[in-house]
PDB file of C-alpha atoms and ligand atoms in Angstrom:
ATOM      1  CA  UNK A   1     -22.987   7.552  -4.817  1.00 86.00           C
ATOM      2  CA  UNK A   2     -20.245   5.497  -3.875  1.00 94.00           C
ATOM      3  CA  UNK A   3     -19.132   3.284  -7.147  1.00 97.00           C
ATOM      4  CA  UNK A   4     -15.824   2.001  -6.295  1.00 98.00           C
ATOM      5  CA  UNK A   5     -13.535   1.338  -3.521  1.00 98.00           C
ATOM      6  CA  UNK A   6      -9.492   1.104  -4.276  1.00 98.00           C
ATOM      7  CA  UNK A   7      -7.780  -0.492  -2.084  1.00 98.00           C
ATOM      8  CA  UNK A   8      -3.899  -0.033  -1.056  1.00 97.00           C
ATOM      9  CA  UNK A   9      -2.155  -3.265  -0.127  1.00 97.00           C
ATOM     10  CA  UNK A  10       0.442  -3.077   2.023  1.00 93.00           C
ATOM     11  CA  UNK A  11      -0.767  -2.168   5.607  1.00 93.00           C
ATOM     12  CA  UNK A  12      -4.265  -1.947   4.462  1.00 97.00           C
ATOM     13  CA  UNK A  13      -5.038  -5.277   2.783  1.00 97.00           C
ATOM     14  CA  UNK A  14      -2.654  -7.451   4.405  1.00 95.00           C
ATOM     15  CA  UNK A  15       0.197  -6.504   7.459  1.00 89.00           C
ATOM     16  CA  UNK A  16       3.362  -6.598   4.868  1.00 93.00           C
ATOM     17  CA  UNK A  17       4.475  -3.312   5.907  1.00 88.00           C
ATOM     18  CA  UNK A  18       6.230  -5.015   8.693  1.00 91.00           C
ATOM     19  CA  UNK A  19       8.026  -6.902   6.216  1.00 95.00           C
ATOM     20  CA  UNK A  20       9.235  -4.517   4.231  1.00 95.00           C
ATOM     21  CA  UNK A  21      10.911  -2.332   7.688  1.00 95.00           C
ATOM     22  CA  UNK A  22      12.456  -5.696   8.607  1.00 96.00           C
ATOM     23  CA  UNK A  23      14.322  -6.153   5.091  1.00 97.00           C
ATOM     24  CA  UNK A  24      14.729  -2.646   4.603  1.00 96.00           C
ATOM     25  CA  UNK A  25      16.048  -2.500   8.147  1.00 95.00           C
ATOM     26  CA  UNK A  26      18.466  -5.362   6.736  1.00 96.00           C
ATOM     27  CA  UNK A  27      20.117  -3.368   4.347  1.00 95.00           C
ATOM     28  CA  UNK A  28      20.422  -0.604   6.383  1.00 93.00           C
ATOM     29  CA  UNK A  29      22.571  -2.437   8.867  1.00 93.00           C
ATOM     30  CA  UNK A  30      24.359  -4.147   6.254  1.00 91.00           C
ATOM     31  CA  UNK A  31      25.421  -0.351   5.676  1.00 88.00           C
ATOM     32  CA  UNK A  32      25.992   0.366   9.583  1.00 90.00           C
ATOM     33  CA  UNK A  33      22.763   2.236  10.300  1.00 89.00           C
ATOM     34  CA  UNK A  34      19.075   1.388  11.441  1.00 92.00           C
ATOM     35  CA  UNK A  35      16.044   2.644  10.367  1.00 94.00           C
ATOM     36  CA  UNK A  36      13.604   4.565  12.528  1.00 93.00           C
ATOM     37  CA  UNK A  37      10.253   3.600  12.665  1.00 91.00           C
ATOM     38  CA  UNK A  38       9.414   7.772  11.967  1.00 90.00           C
ATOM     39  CA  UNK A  39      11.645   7.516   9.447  1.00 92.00           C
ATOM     40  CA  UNK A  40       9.977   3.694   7.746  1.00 92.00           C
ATOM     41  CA  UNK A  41       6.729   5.827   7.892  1.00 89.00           C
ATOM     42  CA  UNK A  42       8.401   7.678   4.919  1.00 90.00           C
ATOM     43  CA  UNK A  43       9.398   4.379   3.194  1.00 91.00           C
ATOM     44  CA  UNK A  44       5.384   3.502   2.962  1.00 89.00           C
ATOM     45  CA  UNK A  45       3.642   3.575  -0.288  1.00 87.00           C
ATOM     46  CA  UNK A  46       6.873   4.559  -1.941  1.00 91.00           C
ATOM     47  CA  UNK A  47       8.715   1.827  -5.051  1.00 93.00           C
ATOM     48  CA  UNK A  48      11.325   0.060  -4.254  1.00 95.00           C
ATOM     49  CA  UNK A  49      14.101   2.485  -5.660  1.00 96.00           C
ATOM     50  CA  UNK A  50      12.505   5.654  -4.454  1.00 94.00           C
ATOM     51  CA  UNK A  51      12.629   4.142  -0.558  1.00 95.00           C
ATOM     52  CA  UNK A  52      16.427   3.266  -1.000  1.00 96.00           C
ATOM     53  CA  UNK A  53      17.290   6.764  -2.193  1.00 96.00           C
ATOM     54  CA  UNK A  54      14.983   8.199   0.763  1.00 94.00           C
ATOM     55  CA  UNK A  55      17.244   5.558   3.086  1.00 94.00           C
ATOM     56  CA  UNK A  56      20.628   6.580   1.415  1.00 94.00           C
ATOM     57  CA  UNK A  57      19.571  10.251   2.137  1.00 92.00           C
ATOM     58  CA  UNK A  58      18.905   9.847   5.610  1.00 89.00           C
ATOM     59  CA  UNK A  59      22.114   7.934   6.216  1.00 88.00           C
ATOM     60  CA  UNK A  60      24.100  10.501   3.518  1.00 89.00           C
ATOM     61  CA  UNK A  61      25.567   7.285   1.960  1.00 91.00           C
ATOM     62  CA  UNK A  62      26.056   7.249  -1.926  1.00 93.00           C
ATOM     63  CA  UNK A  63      26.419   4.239  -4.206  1.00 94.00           C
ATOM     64  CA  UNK A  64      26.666   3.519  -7.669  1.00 96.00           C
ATOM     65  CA  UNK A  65      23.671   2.967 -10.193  1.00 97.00           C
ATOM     66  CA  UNK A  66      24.834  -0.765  -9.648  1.00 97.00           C
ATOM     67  CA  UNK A  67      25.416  -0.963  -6.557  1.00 96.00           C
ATOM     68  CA  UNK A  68      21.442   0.316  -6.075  1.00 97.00           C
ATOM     69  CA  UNK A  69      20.090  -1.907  -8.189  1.00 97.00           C
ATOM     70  CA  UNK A  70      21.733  -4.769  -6.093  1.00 97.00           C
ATOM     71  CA  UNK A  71      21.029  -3.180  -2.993  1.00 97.00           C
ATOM     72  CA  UNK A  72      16.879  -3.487  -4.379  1.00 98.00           C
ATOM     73  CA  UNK A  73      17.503  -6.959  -5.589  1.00 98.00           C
ATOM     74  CA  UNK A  74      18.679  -7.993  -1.986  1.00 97.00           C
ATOM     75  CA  UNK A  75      16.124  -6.030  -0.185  1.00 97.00           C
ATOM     76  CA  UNK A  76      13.315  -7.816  -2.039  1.00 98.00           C
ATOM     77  CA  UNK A  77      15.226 -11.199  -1.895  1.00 98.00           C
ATOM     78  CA  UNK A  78      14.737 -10.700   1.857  1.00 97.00           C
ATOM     79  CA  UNK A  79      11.073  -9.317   1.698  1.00 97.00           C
ATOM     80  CA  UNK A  80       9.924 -12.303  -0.656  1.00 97.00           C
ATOM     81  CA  UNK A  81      11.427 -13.971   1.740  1.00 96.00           C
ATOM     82  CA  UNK A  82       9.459 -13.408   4.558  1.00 95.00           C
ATOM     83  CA  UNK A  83       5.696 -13.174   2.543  1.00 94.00           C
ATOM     84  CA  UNK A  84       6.946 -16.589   1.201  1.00 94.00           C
ATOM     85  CA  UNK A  85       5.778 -17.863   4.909  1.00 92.00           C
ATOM     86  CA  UNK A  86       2.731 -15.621   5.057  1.00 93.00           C
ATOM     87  CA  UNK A  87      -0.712 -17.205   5.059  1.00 91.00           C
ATOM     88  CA  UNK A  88      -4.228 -16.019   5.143  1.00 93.00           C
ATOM     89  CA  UNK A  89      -4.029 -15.111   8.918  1.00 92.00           C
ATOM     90  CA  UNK A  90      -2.227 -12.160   8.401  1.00 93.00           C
ATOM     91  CA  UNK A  91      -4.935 -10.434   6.129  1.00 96.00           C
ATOM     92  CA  UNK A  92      -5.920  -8.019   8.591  1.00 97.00           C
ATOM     93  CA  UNK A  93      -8.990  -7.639  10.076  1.00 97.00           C
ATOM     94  CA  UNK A  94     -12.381  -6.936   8.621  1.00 97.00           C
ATOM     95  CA  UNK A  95     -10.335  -6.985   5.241  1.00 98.00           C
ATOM     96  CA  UNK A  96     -12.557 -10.110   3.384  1.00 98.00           C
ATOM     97  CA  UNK A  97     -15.690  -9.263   5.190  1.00 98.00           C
ATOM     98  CA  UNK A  98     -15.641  -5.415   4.040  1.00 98.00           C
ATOM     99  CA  UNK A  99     -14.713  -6.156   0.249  1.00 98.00           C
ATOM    100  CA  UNK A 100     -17.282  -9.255   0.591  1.00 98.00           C
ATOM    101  CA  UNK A 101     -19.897  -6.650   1.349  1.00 98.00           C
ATOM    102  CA  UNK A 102     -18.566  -4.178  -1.091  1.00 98.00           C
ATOM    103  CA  UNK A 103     -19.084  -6.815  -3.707  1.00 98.00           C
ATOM    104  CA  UNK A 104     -22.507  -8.014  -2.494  1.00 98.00           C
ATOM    105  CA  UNK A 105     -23.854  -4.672  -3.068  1.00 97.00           C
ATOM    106  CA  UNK A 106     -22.090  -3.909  -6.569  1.00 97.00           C
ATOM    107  CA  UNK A 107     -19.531  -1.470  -5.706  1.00 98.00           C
ATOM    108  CA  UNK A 108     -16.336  -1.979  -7.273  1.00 98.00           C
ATOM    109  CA  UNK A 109     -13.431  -3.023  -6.165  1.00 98.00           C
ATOM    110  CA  UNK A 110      -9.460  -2.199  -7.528  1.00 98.00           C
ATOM    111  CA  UNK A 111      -6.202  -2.871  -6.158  1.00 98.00           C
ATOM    112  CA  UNK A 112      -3.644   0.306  -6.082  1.00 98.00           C
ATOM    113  CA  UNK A 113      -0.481  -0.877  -4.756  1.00 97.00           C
ATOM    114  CA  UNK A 114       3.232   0.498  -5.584  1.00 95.00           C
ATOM    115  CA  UNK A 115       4.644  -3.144  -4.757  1.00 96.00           C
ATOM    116  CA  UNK A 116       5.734  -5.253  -7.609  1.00 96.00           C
ATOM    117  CA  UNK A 117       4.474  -8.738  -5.731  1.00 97.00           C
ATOM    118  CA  UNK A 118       0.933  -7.916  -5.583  1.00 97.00           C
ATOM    119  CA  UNK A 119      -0.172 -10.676  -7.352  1.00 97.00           C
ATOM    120  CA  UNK A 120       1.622 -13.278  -6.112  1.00 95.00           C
ATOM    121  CA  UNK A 121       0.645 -11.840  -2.426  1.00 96.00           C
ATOM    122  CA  UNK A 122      -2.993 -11.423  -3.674  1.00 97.00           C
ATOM    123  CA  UNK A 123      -3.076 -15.496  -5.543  1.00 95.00           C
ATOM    124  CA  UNK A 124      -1.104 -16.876  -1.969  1.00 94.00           C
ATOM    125  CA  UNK A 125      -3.727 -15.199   0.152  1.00 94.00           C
ATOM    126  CA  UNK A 126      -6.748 -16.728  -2.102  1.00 95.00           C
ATOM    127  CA  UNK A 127      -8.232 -13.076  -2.303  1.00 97.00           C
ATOM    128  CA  UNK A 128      -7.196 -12.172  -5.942  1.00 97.00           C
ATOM    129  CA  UNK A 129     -10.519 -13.364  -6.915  1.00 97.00           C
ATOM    130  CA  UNK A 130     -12.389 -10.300  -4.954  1.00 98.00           C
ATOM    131  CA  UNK A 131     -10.576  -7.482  -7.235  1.00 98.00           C
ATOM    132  CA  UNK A 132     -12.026  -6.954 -10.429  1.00 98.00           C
ATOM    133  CA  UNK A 133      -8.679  -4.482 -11.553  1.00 98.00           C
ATOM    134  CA  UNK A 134      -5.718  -4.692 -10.313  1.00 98.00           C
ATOM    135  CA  UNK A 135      -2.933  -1.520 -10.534  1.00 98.00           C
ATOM    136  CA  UNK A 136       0.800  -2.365  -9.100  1.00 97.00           C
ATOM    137  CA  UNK A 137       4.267  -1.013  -9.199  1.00 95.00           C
ATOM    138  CA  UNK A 138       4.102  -2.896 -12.404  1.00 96.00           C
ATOM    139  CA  UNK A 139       1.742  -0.923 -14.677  1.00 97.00           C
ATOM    140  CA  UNK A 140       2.588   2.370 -13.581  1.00 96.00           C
ATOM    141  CA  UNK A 141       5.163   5.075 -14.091  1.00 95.00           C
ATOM    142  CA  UNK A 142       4.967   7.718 -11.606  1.00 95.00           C
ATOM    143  CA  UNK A 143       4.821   7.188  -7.692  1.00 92.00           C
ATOM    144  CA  UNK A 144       2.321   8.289  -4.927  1.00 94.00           C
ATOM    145  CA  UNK A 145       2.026  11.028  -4.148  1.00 95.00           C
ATOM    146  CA  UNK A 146       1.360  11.074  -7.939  1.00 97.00           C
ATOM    147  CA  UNK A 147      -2.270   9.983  -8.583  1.00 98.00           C
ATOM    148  CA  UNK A 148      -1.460   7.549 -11.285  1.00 98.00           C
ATOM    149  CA  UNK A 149      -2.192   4.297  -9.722  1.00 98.00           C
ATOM    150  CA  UNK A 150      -5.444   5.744  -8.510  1.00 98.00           C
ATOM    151  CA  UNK A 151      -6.743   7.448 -11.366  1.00 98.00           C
ATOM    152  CA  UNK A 152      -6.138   3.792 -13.684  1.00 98.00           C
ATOM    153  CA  UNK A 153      -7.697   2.123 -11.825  1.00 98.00           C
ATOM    154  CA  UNK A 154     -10.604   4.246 -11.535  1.00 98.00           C
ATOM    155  CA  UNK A 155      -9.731   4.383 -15.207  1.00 98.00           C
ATOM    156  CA  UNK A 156      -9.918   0.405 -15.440  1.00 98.00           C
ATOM    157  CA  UNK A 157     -13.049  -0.081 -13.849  1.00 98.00           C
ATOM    158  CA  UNK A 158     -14.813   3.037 -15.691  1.00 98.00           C
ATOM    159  CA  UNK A 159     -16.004   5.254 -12.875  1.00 98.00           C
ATOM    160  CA  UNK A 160     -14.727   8.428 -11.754  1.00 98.00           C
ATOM    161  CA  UNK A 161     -12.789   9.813  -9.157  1.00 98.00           C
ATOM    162  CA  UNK A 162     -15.077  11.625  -6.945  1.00 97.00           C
ATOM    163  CA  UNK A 163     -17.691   8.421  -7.436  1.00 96.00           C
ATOM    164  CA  UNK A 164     -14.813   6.038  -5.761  1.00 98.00           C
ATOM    165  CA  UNK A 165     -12.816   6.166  -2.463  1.00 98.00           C
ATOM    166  CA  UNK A 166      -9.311   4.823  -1.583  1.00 98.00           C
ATOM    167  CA  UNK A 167      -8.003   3.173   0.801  1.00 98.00           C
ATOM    168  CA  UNK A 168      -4.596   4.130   2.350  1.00 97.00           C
ATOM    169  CA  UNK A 169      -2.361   3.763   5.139  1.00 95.00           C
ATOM    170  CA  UNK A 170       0.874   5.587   3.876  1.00 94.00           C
ATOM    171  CA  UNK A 171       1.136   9.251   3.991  1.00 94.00           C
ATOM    172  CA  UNK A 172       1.812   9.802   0.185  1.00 94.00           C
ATOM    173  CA  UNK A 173      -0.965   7.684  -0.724  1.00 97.00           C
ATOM    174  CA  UNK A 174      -3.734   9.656   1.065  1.00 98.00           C
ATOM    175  CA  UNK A 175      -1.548  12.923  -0.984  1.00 98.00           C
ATOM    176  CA  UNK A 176      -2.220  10.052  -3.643  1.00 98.00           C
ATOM    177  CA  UNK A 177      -5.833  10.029  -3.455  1.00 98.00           C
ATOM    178  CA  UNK A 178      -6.715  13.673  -2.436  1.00 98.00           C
ATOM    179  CA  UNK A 179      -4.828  14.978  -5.527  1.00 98.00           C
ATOM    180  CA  UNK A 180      -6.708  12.355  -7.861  1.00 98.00           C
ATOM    181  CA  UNK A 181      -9.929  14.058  -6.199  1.00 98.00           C
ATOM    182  CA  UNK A 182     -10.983  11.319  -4.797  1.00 98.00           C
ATOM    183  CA  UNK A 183     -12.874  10.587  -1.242  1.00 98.00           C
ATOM    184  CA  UNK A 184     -10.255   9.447   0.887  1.00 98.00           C
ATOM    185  CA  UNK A 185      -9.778   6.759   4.194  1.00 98.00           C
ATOM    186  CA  UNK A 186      -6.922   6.576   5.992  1.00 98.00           C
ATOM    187  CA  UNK A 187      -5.966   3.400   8.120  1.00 97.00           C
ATOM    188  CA  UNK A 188      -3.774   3.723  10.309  1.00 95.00           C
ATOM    189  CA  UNK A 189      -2.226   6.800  12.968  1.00 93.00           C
ATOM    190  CA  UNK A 190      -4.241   9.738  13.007  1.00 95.00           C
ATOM    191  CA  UNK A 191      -1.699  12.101  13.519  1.00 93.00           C
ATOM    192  CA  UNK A 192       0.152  10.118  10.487  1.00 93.00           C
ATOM    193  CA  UNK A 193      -2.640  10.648   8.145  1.00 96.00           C
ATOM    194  CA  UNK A 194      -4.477  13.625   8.984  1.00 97.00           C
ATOM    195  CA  UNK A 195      -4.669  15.160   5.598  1.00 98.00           C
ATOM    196  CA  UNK A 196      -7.286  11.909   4.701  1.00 98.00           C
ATOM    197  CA  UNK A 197     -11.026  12.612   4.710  1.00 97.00           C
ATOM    198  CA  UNK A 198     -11.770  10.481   7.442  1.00 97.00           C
ATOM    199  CA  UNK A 199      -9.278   7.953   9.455  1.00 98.00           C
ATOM    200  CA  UNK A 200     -10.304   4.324  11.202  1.00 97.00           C
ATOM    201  CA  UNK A 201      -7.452   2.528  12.439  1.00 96.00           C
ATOM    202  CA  UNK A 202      -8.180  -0.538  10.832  1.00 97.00           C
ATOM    203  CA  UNK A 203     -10.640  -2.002   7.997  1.00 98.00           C
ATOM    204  CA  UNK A 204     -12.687  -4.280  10.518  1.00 97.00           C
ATOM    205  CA  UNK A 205     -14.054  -0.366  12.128  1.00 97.00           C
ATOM    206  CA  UNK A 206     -15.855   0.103   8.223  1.00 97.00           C
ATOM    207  CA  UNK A 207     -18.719  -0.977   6.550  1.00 97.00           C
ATOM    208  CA  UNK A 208     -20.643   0.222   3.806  1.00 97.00           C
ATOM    209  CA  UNK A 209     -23.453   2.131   5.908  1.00 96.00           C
ATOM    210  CA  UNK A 210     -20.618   3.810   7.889  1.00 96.00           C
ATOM    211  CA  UNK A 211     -19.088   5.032   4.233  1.00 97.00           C
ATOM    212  CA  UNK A 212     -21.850   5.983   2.919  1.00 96.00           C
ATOM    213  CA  UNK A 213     -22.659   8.405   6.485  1.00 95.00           C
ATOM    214  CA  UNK A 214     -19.137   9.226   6.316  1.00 94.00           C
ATOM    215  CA  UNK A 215     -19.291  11.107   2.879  1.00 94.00           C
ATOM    216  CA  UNK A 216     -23.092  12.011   3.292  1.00 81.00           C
ATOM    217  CA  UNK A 217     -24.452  10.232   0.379  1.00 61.00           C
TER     218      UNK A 217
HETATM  219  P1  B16 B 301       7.769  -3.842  -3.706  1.00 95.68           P
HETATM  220  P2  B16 B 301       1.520  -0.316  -1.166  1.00 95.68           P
HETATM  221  C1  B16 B 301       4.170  -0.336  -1.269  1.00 95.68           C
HETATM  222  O1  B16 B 301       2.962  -1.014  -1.310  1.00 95.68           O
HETATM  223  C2  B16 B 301       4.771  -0.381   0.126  1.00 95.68           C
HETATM  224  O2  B16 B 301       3.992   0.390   1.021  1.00 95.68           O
HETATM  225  C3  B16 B 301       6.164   0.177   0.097  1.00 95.68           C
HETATM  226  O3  B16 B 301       6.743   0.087   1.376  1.00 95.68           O
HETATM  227  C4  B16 B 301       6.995  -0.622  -0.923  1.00 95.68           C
HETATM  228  O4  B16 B 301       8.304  -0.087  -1.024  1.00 95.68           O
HETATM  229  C5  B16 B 301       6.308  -0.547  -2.285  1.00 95.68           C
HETATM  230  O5  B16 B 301       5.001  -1.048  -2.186  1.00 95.68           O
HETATM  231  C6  B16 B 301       7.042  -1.345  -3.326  1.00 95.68           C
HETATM  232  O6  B16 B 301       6.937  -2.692  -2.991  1.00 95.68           O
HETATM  233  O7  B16 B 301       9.191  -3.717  -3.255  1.00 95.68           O
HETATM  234  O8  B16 B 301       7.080  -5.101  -3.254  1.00 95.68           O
HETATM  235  O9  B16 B 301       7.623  -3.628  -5.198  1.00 95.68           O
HETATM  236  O10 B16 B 301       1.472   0.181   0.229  1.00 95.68           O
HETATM  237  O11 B16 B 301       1.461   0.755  -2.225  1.00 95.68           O
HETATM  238  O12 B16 B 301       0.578  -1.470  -1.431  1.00 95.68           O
HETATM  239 MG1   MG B 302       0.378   0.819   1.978  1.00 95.68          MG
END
């Protein structure tokens, strides 16, 4: 039976990954590079600091422990930014009428997000109400691929991993999932994320009767 969904944010929920290329592309030309989009694919799913060292890797730049943590601070100036002007049009499609029928029909619903402004995304967008947990790059410790934000918030809303599915778009975060032993949708590329269980390109392609054929039960 299928208990609970989780649900990643950025790129499944709502079409921030955009925004976060654009600001991270920022700082890269600030250092006299740009960022592929094969390489941003990389940068999905992943915390703030670990994308900048995966950025200062591929350009073989160094900088200081300071000079990092300013480098993050201006990135996210940039990305807050840019969600400061988003509105409810850019939750993507079939996003509110999947996790309304989720709801409807008791399953539960978490968040499992490595971004720090989840909340204030989720409260702007008016769909904060529709999570009953919510797990961010604020509560945890380790990073996808680790299972962490996964497993709490299967954790959180007492069910258990192989009773819930999650719902990625990043590479690490289907690793993310499958490690945690959970059932696992990727949303995006199918090439991307062929390691997921079963790949739509977009949330408006699911509904509940299609899950529950999906995973046979
Ligand atoms: P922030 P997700 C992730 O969110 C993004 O995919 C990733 O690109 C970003 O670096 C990370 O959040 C941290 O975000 O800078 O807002 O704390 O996809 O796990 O919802
Ligand atoms: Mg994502």
């Amino acid at each position: 039976m299928i208990k609970a969904c989780i649900f990643d944010l950025d790129g499944v929920i709502v079409d921030t990954a955009k925004y976060h290329f654009k600001a991270w592309n920022r700082l890269a030309q600030t250092m006299g590079f740009e960022i592929t989009n094969e390489q941003n694919e990389l940068l999905k799913g992943v915390s703030r600091m670990e994308s900048l060292e995966v950025i200062l890797s591929l350009a073989k730049k160094e900088l200081t422990q300071e000079e990092k943590i300013e480098a993050c601070r201006q990135k996210n100036e940039w990305y807050v930014e840019f969600i400061s002007k988003m509105d409810e049009k850019e939750i993507l499609p079939g996003a509110v009428l999947l996790l309304d029928e989720l709801i409807a029909n008791n399953i539960k619903i978490a968040l499992g997000s490595a971004s720090r402004n989840a909340v204030p995304l989720l409260t702007k967008l008016n769909i904060i109400d529709r999570f009953e947990v919510i797990v961010d790059g604020t509560k945890t410790t380790e990073s996808k691929p680790h299972p962490q934000v996964f497993l709490m918030g299967a954790d959180a809303l007492g069910v258990k991993p192989e009773e819930s599915i999650v719902f990625e778009d990043s590479v690490s975060g289907v690793q993310a999932a499958n490690t945690g032993n959970f059932m696992s949708v990727g949303i995006g590329d199918e090439d991307q994320l062929h390691e997921a269980d079963i790949i739509f390109s977009g949330l408006n392609d699911i509904n509940l009767l299609i899950l529950q054929r999906a995973f046979a039960i």
